[in-house]
């Protein structure tokens, strides 16, 4: 097992559009296991492969209170979406910033697991928010993209400044 390095906004690698997973092999399962370890350690409720500089359509999540319901979504698709909900979102790639984002309230999802088995399920609440947030990462999109240019630029300069201080 290994902890993976999480990329931070405004790293341009976070803008990469991820490619579909085609091989459900041991290498994929090792990455999934390392992503779970990284997500639990952070701690976060979700983690997209994009955030650890692996540009494939894979995300892991656990929105349970007990942190004991790991879930892996591969090549996820949103089949249906309805309703609107505004939630305060944060992101491991934008550490320390939380802002309201509007998303669909209910979604129907189809995805594969790490063994290549397909499943369809409905999600709402924080689970639906998390899936939409992680699927955005796979498109190279971040929650700060939904904010005003002013807010996003402020967050960018604060993060750049604190990254520079860490380097010294
Ligand atoms: O840990 C996380 N918490 C969170 C809270 C509200 C909305 C979305 C999230 S996802 C985030 C982890 C992360 O950055 N995943 O990409
Ligand atoms: Ni995120």
CSV table of C-alpha atoms and ligand atoms in Angstrom, one decimal:
chain,number,residue,atom,x,y,z
A,1,UNK,CA,0.0,0.0,0.0
A,2,UNK,CA,1.1,3.5,-0.6
A,3,UNK,CA,0.0,7.1,-0.1
A,4,UNK,CA,-0.3,9.0,-3.4
A,5,UNK,CA,0.6,12.7,-3.9
A,6,UNK,CA,-2.5,14.9,-4.4
A,7,UNK,CA,-2.2,17.7,-7.0
A,8,UNK,CA,-3.3,21.2,-6.0
A,9,UNK,CA,-5.1,23.9,-7.9
A,10,UNK,CA,-3.9,25.6,-10.2
A,11,UNK,CA,-1.7,22.6,-11.3
A,12,UNK,CA,-2.5,22.3,-15.0
A,13,UNK,CA,-2.5,18.5,-14.8
A,14,UNK,CA,-5.9,18.8,-13.0
A,15,UNK,CA,-7.3,20.0,-16.3
A,16,UNK,CA,-6.6,16.7,-18.1
A,17,UNK,CA,-9.7,14.8,-19.4
A,18,UNK,CA,-9.5,11.2,-18.2
A,19,UNK,CA,-9.7,8.2,-20.6
A,20,UNK,CA,-12.0,5.2,-20.1
A,21,UNK,CA,-10.7,2.2,-18.3
A,22,UNK,CA,-10.4,-0.8,-20.6
A,23,UNK,CA,-8.4,-3.4,-18.5
A,24,UNK,CA,-9.7,-4.6,-15.2
A,25,UNK,CA,-6.4,-6.0,-14.0
A,26,UNK,CA,-4.2,-6.2,-10.9
A,27,UNK,CA,-2.5,-2.9,-11.7
A,28,UNK,CA,-5.9,-1.2,-11.7
A,29,UNK,CA,-6.8,-2.9,-8.4
A,30,UNK,CA,-3.5,-1.7,-6.8
A,31,UNK,CA,-4.3,1.8,-7.9
A,32,UNK,CA,-7.8,1.6,-6.4
A,33,UNK,CA,-6.4,0.3,-3.1
A,34,UNK,CA,-3.8,3.1,-2.9
A,35,UNK,CA,-6.5,5.7,-3.7
A,36,UNK,CA,-8.6,4.4,-0.9
A,37,UNK,CA,-5.6,4.6,1.5
A,38,UNK,CA,-4.9,8.2,0.3
A,39,UNK,CA,-8.6,9.3,0.6
A,40,UNK,CA,-9.0,7.9,4.2
A,41,UNK,CA,-5.7,9.4,5.3
A,42,UNK,CA,-6.4,12.9,3.8
A,43,UNK,CA,-9.2,12.6,5.1
A,44,UNK,CA,-11.8,13.0,2.3
A,45,UNK,CA,-15.1,11.6,1.2
A,46,UNK,CA,-14.0,11.0,-2.4
A,47,UNK,CA,-10.9,11.0,-4.6
A,48,UNK,CA,-10.7,11.0,-8.4
A,49,UNK,CA,-7.8,9.4,-10.3
A,50,UNK,CA,-7.1,12.8,-11.9
A,51,UNK,CA,-6.2,14.2,-8.4
A,52,UNK,CA,-3.3,11.7,-8.1
A,53,UNK,CA,-2.1,12.4,-11.7
A,54,UNK,CA,-3.6,9.2,-13.2
A,55,UNK,CA,-5.9,10.1,-16.1
A,56,UNK,CA,-8.3,7.3,-16.2
A,57,UNK,CA,-12.1,7.3,-15.4
A,58,UNK,CA,-11.9,6.0,-11.9
A,59,UNK,CA,-13.0,7.4,-8.6
A,60,UNK,CA,-13.3,6.2,-5.0
A,61,UNK,CA,-15.6,7.4,-2.3
A,62,UNK,CA,-16.9,6.7,1.2
A,63,UNK,CA,-19.7,9.0,2.4
A,64,UNK,CA,-20.6,6.8,5.4
A,65,UNK,CA,-20.4,8.1,9.0
A,66,UNK,CA,-18.3,5.1,10.0
A,67,UNK,CA,-15.9,5.4,7.1
A,68,UNK,CA,-16.5,1.8,6.4
A,69,UNK,CA,-18.4,1.7,3.1
A,70,UNK,CA,-15.7,2.0,0.4
A,71,UNK,CA,-17.1,2.4,-3.1
A,72,UNK,CA,-15.2,2.4,-6.4
A,73,UNK,CA,-16.8,3.8,-9.6
A,74,UNK,CA,-15.1,3.1,-12.9
A,75,UNK,CA,-16.3,4.6,-16.2
A,76,UNK,CA,-19.2,6.2,-14.4
A,77,UNK,CA,-22.1,7.7,-16.3
A,78,UNK,CA,-25.0,9.8,-15.1
A,79,UNK,CA,-28.1,8.3,-16.8
A,80,UNK,CA,-30.7,10.7,-15.2
A,81,UNK,CA,-30.5,13.8,-13.1
A,82,UNK,CA,-33.2,15.9,-11.5
A,83,UNK,CA,-33.8,18.5,-8.8
A,84,UNK,CA,-31.3,21.1,-7.6
A,85,UNK,CA,-29.4,21.3,-4.3
A,86,UNK,CA,-26.8,23.8,-3.0
A,87,UNK,CA,-24.0,22.4,-0.8
A,88,UNK,CA,-20.9,23.8,0.7
A,89,UNK,CA,-18.1,22.0,-1.1
A,90,UNK,CA,-14.5,21.5,-0.5
A,91,UNK,CA,-11.8,19.7,-2.4
A,92,UNK,CA,-8.5,18.0,-1.5
A,93,UNK,CA,-7.0,19.7,-4.5
A,94,UNK,CA,-8.2,23.1,-3.2
A,95,UNK,CA,-7.2,22.8,0.5
A,96,UNK,CA,-8.8,25.1,3.0
A,97,UNK,CA,-11.6,26.6,0.8
A,98,UNK,CA,-15.3,25.9,1.0
A,99,UNK,CA,-18.0,27.4,-1.2
A,100,UNK,CA,-21.6,26.8,-2.2
A,101,UNK,CA,-22.1,24.8,-5.4
A,102,UNK,CA,-25.4,24.0,-7.1
A,103,UNK,CA,-25.8,20.5,-8.4
A,104,UNK,CA,-28.5,17.9,-9.3
A,105,UNK,CA,-30.3,16.6,-6.2
A,106,UNK,CA,-31.0,13.1,-7.5
A,107,UNK,CA,-29.0,11.1,-10.0
A,108,UNK,CA,-29.1,7.7,-11.6
A,109,UNK,CA,-25.6,6.3,-12.2
A,110,UNK,CA,-24.2,3.4,-14.1
A,111,UNK,CA,-20.6,2.3,-13.3
A,112,UNK,CA,-18.2,-0.6,-13.1
A,113,UNK,CA,-16.4,-1.9,-10.1
A,114,UNK,CA,-12.7,-2.9,-10.0
A,115,UNK,CA,-13.6,-6.4,-11.1
A,116,UNK,CA,-15.4,-5.1,-14.2
A,117,UNK,CA,-18.9,-5.8,-12.9
A,118,UNK,CA,-21.5,-3.2,-14.0
A,119,UNK,CA,-24.1,-1.7,-11.6
A,120,UNK,CA,-26.9,0.9,-11.8
A,121,UNK,CA,-28.0,2.8,-8.7
A,122,UNK,CA,-29.7,6.0,-7.5
A,123,UNK,CA,-28.0,8.5,-5.4
A,124,UNK,CA,-29.0,11.7,-3.5
A,125,UNK,CA,-27.8,13.9,-0.7
A,126,UNK,CA,-24.0,14.0,-0.1
A,127,UNK,CA,-23.6,10.8,-2.1
A,128,UNK,CA,-25.0,12.5,-5.3
A,129,UNK,CA,-22.9,15.7,-4.6
A,130,UNK,CA,-19.7,13.6,-4.2
A,131,UNK,CA,-20.3,11.6,-7.4
A,132,UNK,CA,-20.9,14.8,-9.4
A,133,UNK,CA,-17.8,16.5,-7.9
A,134,UNK,CA,-15.6,13.5,-8.6
A,135,UNK,CA,-17.0,13.1,-12.2
A,136,UNK,CA,-16.1,16.7,-12.8
A,137,UNK,CA,-12.5,15.9,-11.9
A,138,UNK,CA,-12.5,13.3,-14.6
A,139,UNK,CA,-13.4,16.1,-17.1
A,140,UNK,CA,-10.7,18.3,-15.8
A,141,UNK,CA,-13.2,20.5,-13.9
A,142,UNK,CA,-13.0,21.8,-10.3
A,143,UNK,CA,-15.6,23.2,-8.0
A,144,UNK,CA,-13.9,26.6,-8.2
A,145,UNK,CA,-15.0,26.7,-11.9
A,146,UNK,CA,-18.6,27.4,-10.7
A,147,UNK,CA,-17.5,30.4,-8.7
A,148,UNK,CA,-17.1,34.0,-9.9
A,149,UNK,CA,-13.7,34.9,-11.6
A,150,UNK,CA,-13.0,37.1,-8.6
A,151,UNK,CA,-13.5,34.4,-6.0
A,152,UNK,CA,-11.6,31.8,-8.1
A,153,UNK,CA,-8.6,34.2,-8.7
A,154,UNK,CA,-8.5,35.0,-5.0
A,155,UNK,CA,-8.4,31.3,-4.1
A,156,UNK,CA,-5.7,30.8,-6.8
A,157,UNK,CA,-3.4,33.5,-5.5
A,158,UNK,CA,-3.8,32.4,-1.8
A,159,UNK,CA,-2.9,28.8,-2.8
A,160,UNK,CA,0.1,29.8,-5.0
A,161,UNK,CA,1.3,32.0,-2.1
A,162,UNK,CA,1.1,29.2,0.5
A,163,UNK,CA,2.7,26.7,-1.9
A,164,UNK,CA,5.6,29.1,-2.3
A,165,UNK,CA,6.0,29.5,1.5
A,166,UNK,CA,6.0,25.7,1.8
A,167,UNK,CA,8.9,25.5,-0.7
A,168,UNK,CA,11.0,27.9,1.4
B,1,LIG,O1,-13.5,15.4,1.0
B,1,LIG,C1,-14.3,16.0,0.2
B,1,LIG,N1,-15.4,16.6,0.8
B,1,LIG,C2,-16.4,17.1,0.0
B,1,LIG,C3,-17.3,17.9,0.6
B,1,LIG,C4,-18.4,18.5,-0.1
B,1,LIG,C5,-18.5,18.3,-1.5
B,1,LIG,C6,-17.5,17.5,-2.1
B,1,LIG,C7,-16.5,16.9,-1.4
B,1,LIG,S1,-15.3,15.9,-2.2
B,1,LIG,C8,-13.9,16.2,-1.2
B,1,LIG,C9,-12.8,15.2,-1.6
B,1,LIG,C10,-12.3,15.6,-3.0
B,1,LIG,O2,-11.7,16.6,-3.3
B,1,LIG,N2,-12.7,14.8,-4.0
B,1,LIG,O3,-12.4,15.1,-5.2
B,2,LIG,NI1,-12.2,17.3,-5.3
